Every structure is written in C-alpha cells, then in structure tokens.
Short mmCIF file of C-alpha atoms and ligand atoms in Angstrom, two decimals:
data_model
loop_
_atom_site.label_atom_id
_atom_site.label_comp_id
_atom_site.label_asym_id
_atom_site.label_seq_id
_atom_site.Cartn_x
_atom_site.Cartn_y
_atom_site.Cartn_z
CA UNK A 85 127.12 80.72 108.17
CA UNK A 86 126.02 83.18 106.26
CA UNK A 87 125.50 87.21 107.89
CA UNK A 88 122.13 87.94 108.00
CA UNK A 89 120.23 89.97 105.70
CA UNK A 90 119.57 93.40 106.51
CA UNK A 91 116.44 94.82 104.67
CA UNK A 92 115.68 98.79 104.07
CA UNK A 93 112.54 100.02 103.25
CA UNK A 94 112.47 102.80 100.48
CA UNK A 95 109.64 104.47 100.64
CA UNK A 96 108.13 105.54 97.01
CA UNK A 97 104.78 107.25 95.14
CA UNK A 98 102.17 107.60 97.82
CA UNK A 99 102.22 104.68 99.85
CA UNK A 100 103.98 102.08 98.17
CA UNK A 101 107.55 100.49 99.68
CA UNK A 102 110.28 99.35 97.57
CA UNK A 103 112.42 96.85 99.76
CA UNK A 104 116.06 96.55 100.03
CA UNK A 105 117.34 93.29 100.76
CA UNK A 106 121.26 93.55 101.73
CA UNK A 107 124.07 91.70 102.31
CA UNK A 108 126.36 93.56 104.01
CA UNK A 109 129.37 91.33 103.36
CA UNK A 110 129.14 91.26 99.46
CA UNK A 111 127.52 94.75 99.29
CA UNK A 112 124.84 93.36 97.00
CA UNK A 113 121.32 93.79 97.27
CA UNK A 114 117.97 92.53 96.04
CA UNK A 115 114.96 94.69 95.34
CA UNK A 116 111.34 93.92 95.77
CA UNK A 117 108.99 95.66 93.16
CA UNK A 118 110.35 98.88 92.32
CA UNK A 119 107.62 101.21 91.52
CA UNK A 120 110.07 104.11 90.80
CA UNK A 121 113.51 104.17 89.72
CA UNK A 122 115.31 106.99 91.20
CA UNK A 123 114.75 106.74 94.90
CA UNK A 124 116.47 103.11 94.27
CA UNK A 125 119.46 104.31 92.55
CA UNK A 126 119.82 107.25 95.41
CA UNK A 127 119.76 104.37 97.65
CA UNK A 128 122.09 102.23 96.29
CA UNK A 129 124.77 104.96 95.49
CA UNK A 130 123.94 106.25 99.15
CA UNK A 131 125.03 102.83 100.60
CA UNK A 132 127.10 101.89 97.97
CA UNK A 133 125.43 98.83 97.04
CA UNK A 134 125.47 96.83 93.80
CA UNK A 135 122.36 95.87 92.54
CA UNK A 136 121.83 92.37 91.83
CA UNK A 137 118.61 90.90 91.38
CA UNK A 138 115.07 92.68 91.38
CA UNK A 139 111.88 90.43 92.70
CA UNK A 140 108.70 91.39 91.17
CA UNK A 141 105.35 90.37 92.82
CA UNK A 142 102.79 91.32 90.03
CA UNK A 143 102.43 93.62 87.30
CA UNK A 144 100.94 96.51 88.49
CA UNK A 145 102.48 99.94 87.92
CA UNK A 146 103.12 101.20 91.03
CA UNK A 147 105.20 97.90 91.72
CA UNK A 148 107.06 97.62 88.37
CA UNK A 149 107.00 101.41 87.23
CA UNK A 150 111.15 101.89 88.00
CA UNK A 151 111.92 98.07 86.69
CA UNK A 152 113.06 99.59 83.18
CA UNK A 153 115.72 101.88 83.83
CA UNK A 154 117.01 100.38 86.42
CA UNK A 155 117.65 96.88 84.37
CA UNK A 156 118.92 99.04 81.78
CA UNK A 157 121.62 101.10 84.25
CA UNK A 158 122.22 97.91 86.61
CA UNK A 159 121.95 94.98 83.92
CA UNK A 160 120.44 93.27 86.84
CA UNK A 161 118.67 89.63 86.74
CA UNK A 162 114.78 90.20 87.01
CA UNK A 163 112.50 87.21 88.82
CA UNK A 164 109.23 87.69 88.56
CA UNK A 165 105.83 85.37 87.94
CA UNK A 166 105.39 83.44 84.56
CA UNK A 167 101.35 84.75 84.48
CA UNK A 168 100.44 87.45 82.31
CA UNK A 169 104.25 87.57 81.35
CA UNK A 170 103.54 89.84 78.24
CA UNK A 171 102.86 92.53 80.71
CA UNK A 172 106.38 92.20 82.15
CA UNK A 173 108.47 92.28 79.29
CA UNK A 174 111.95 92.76 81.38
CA UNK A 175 111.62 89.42 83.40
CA UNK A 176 114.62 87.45 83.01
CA UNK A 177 113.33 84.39 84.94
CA UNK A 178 109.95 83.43 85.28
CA UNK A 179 108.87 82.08 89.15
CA UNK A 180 106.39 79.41 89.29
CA UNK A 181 104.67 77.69 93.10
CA UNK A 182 107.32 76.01 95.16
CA UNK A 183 110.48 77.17 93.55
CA UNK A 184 113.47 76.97 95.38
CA UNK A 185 116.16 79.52 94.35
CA UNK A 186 118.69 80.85 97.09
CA UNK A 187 120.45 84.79 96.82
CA UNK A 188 123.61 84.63 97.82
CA UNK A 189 123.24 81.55 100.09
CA UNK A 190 120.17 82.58 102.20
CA UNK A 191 116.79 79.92 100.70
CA UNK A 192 114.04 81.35 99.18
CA UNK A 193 110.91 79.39 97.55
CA UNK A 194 108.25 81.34 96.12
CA UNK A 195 104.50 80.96 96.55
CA UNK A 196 102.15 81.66 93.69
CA UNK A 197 99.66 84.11 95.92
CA UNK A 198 96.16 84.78 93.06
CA UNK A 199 93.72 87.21 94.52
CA UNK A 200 94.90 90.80 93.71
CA UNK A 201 95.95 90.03 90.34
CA UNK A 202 96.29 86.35 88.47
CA UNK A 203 99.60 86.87 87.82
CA UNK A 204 100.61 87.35 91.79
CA UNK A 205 103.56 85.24 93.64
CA UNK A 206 105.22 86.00 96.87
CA UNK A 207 108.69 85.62 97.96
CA UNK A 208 109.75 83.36 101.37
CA UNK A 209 113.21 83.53 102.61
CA UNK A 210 112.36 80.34 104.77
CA UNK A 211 115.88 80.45 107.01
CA UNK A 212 115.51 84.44 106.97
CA UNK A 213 111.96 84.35 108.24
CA UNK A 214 111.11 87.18 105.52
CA UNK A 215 107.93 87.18 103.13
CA UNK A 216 107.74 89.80 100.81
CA UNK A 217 103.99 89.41 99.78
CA UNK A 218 103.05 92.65 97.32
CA UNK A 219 99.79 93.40 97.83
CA UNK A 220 98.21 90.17 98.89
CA UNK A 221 98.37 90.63 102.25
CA UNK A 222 98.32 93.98 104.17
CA UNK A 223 98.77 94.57 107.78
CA UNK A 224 95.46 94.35 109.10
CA UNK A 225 93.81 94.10 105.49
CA UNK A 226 94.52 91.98 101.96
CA UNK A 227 94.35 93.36 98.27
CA UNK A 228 91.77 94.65 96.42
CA UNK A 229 90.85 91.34 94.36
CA UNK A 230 90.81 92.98 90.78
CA UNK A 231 89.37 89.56 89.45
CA UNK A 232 86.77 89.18 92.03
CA UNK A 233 87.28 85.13 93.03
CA UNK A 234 87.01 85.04 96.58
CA UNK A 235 88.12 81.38 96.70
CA UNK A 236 90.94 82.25 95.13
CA UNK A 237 92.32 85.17 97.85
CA UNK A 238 91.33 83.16 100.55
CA UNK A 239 93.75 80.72 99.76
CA UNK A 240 96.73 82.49 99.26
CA UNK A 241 96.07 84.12 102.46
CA UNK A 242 95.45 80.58 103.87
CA UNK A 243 99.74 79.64 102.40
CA UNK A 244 100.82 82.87 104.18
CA UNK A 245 98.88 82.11 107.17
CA UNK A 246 100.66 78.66 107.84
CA UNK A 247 103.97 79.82 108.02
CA UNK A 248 106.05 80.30 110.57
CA UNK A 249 104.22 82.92 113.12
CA UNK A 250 107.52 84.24 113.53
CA UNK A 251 107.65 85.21 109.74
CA UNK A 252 108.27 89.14 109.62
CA UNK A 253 105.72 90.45 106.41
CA UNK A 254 106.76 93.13 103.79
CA UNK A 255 103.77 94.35 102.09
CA UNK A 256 103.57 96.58 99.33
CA UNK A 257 101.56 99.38 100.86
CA UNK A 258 101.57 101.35 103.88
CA UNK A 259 97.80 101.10 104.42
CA UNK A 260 98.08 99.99 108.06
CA UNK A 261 96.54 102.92 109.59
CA UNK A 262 93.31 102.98 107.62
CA UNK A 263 92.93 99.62 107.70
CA UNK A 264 92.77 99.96 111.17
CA UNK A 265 90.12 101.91 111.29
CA UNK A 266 87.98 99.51 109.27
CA UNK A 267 88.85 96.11 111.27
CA UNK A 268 87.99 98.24 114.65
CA UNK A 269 84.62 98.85 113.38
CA UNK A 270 84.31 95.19 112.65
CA UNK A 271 86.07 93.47 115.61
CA UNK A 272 85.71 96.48 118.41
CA UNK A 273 86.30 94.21 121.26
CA UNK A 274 89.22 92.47 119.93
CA UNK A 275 92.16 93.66 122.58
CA UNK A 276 95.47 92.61 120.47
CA UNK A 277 93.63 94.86 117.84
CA UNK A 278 92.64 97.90 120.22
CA UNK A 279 96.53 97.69 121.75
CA UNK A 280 98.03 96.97 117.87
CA UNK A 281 96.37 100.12 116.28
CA UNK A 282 97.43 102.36 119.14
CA UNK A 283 101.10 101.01 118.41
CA UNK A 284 99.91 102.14 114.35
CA UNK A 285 98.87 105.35 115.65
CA UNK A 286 101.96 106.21 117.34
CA UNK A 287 104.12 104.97 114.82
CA UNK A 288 102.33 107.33 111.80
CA UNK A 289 102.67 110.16 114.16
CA UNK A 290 106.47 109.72 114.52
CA UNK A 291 106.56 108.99 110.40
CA UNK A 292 107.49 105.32 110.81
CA UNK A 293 106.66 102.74 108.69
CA UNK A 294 104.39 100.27 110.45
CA UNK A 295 105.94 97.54 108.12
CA UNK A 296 106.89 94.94 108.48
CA UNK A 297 104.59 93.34 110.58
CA UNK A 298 104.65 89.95 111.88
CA UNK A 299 102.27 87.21 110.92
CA UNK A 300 101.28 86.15 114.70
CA UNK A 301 100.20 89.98 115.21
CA UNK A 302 98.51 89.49 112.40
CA UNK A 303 96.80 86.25 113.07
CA UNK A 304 95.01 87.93 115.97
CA UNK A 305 94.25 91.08 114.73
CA UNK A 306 93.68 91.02 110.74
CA UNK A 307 89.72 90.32 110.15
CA UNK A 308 90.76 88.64 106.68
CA UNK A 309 93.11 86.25 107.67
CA UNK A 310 90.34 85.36 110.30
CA UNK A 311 87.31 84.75 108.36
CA UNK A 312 87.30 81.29 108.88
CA UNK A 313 86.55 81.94 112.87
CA UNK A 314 83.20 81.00 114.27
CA UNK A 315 82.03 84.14 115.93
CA UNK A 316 81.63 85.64 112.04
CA UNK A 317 79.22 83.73 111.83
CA UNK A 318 77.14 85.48 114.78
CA UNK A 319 78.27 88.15 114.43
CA UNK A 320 77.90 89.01 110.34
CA UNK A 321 74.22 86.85 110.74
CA UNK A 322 74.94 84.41 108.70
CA UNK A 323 74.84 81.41 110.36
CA UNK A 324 76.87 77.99 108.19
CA UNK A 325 78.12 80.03 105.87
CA UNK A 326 81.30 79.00 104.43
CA UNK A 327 84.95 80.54 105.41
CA UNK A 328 85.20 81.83 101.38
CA UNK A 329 81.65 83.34 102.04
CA UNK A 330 82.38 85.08 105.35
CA UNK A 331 85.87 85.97 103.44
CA UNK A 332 83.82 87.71 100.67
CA UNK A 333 81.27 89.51 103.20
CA UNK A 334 84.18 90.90 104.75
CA UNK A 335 86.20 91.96 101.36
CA UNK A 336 82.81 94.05 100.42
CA UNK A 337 82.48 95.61 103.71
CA UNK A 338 85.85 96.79 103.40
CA UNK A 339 85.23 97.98 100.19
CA UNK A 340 82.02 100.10 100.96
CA UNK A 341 83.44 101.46 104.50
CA UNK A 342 83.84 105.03 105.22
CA UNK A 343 86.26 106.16 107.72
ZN1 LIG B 473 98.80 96.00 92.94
FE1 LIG B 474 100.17 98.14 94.71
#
C-alpha cells in the first residue's frame, strides 16, 4: 500500500492556490495549475522535492502563468485538457472525460468540467478522495461562466456533486469569504451555512486558507450546487422553472451582488 499523499497549498497572485501534491516516500510531487513560477520552485527546493508532473485545469493566466519556466527548469511532464490546446502550447499529454492515469500508484480519472471556460477538466484521485477542480467549483460559489451556457455549468457541477461526499475539494481561488456573504443573503436561514461562514470568518482572521473544503459541507451550504432544490422555486418566484433556469437566476444574482 501505497503512503498517502500529502498535499500543500502554495498560495500565489491575489487569491489563486497552486497545489502541491507529495509523496513523501519518492520525494516527488505533482502540481496543480501554477499561476506563477517562483513561489513553486521556493517550494520545492524548501522541501526538497522533485518535480514531476504539472496538472493544468484550463487556460487561464492566473492558472498557467508559471507553467513555462518551470517545464523548462524541471523538464517535467505537463497533463492538461485537449480543448483550446493552441492556447497551451507546453502540454505534453492531452486529458480527455473518463481518463484513467495513476501518479505514482495512487488512481486518478479526470472529468471534463465546461462552464468557466470550454476547455475546463478536473482532476479525481478516486482512492485519495482529492478533486482538484480549478475554478469550476468554489467553496460556497462556482466560476464565472465566460461562455455564458448555463446548461453547460450545471452539469459539471452536477459530476462533482455525485462523488463521494467525503471527497476533500481544491479550488483554484480563495473566494470563500465573499462568497459567503452572497449565499447568506440568498439562503439566510440556512444553519450549516450561518455555522460554515463563521468557521470562514475565523479562519481569514487567523490567515488560513479555507480550502479545501469538503463536498458534503458543500452540498448543504453552496446555493449553486443546490439549484435544483424546490424551495428556489418559492423563494426566487418562479414557480416550474427548470434546475438550469434557477441555476442561471442564481449565477446573475451573484454576478450583480454588492457586499
Ligand atoms: Zn479561470
Ligand atoms: Fe482563476
């Protein structure tokens, strides 16, 4: 049996987390969209790690912005989604829905997760109980969907949503704490999501990161991966309207709200 995986969260630019995945027997690691280079390399020369593979979730800057040099210093192997490839020139292997690929003997498949981006997959260490989901899913909130199909973001959150509720998340961002304030204003009664954002609270004011979170928290406290619940329906007046157009209501509120 393998050791188990330890993962580190680097944090980098504003809000965005680079992840660590480690095995501490081998000393090699795995890193999940690295939006800057050099807070990776202190890391791994920190914990004297060799770099092995780099996951990308999507092509967006702040997620790939380090990928370059650290290919170049590392000579790493780069996975990363087959959509909108050109815009990801240093991919070495392109993921597709339902691959099964394994680093260093711990299972991973990947889910193709549209919404935030076309090009957008996620990665599931199935034995590990880890998904490293970009910015698809946030704790307490989802990504901005740059391509506007709601249909399309519903679903993916609908494939992270029926994992295992014991699945710990990894999301790109450390947005908890505002997103917070948005599903309060939206589900104020909601008593796993008045005790969960007073957990948030403290942790921000002791500089923790509130990731990762775990999906049954957020099954019972994230309006978007709930919008398929009745009282929406009541509640947002719009009575038989569809999950995807509940989904979309919700998406634009969150869009338009002010703290
Ligand atoms: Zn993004
Ligand atoms: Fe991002």
């Amino acid at each position: 049996m393998e050791t188990p995986l330890q993962v580190h969260i680097i944090p980098v630019l504003k809000d965005n987390y680079v992840y660590a995945i480690c095995d501490d027997q081998t000393s090699e690691c795995a890193i999940v969209d690295p939006g800057k280079a050099q807070p990776v390399i202190d890391f791994l020369s920190k914990h004297d790690l060799k770099l092995k593979e780099i996951w990308i979730t999507h092509h967006h800057s702040d997620h790939i912005g380090g990928l370059a040099q650290l290919k170049e210093s590392y000579n790493c192997h780069v996975l990363g989604p087959s959509k909108q490839k050109d815009k990801i020139p240093q991919i070495d292997q392109e993921v597709t829905d339902l691959d099964l690929l394994s680093f260093n003997g711990h299972p991973f498949k990947v889910f193709e997760l549209p919404g935030h981006t076309l090009d957008h997959v996620g990665y599931w260490l199935f034995k590990d109980k880890l998904l490293f989901c970009g910015d698809t899913l946030f704790s307490l909130g989802c990504g901005y969907l740059f391509e506007r199909d709601y249909k399309q973001m519903w679903n993916s959150l609908c494939k992270i949503r029926a994992l295992p509720e014991d699945t710990l998340i990894y999301c790109g961002h450390e947005y908890t704490q505002e997103n917070a304030k948005f599903a309060l204003s939206i589900d104020p009664e909601n008593e796993n999501l008045i005790k969960y954002s007073q957990e948030i609270d403290q942790k921000r004011e002791r500089g923790t990161p509130t990731l990762p979170t775990l999906l049954k928290t957020e099954m019972y406290t994230n309006p978007f991966l709930r919008a398929d619940l009745p009282f929406w329906e009541k509640k947002l007046k719009m009575i038989d309207a569809s999950d995807v157009e509940i989904f979309k209501t919700l998406r634009e509120k969150k869009n338009k709200f002010k703290a």
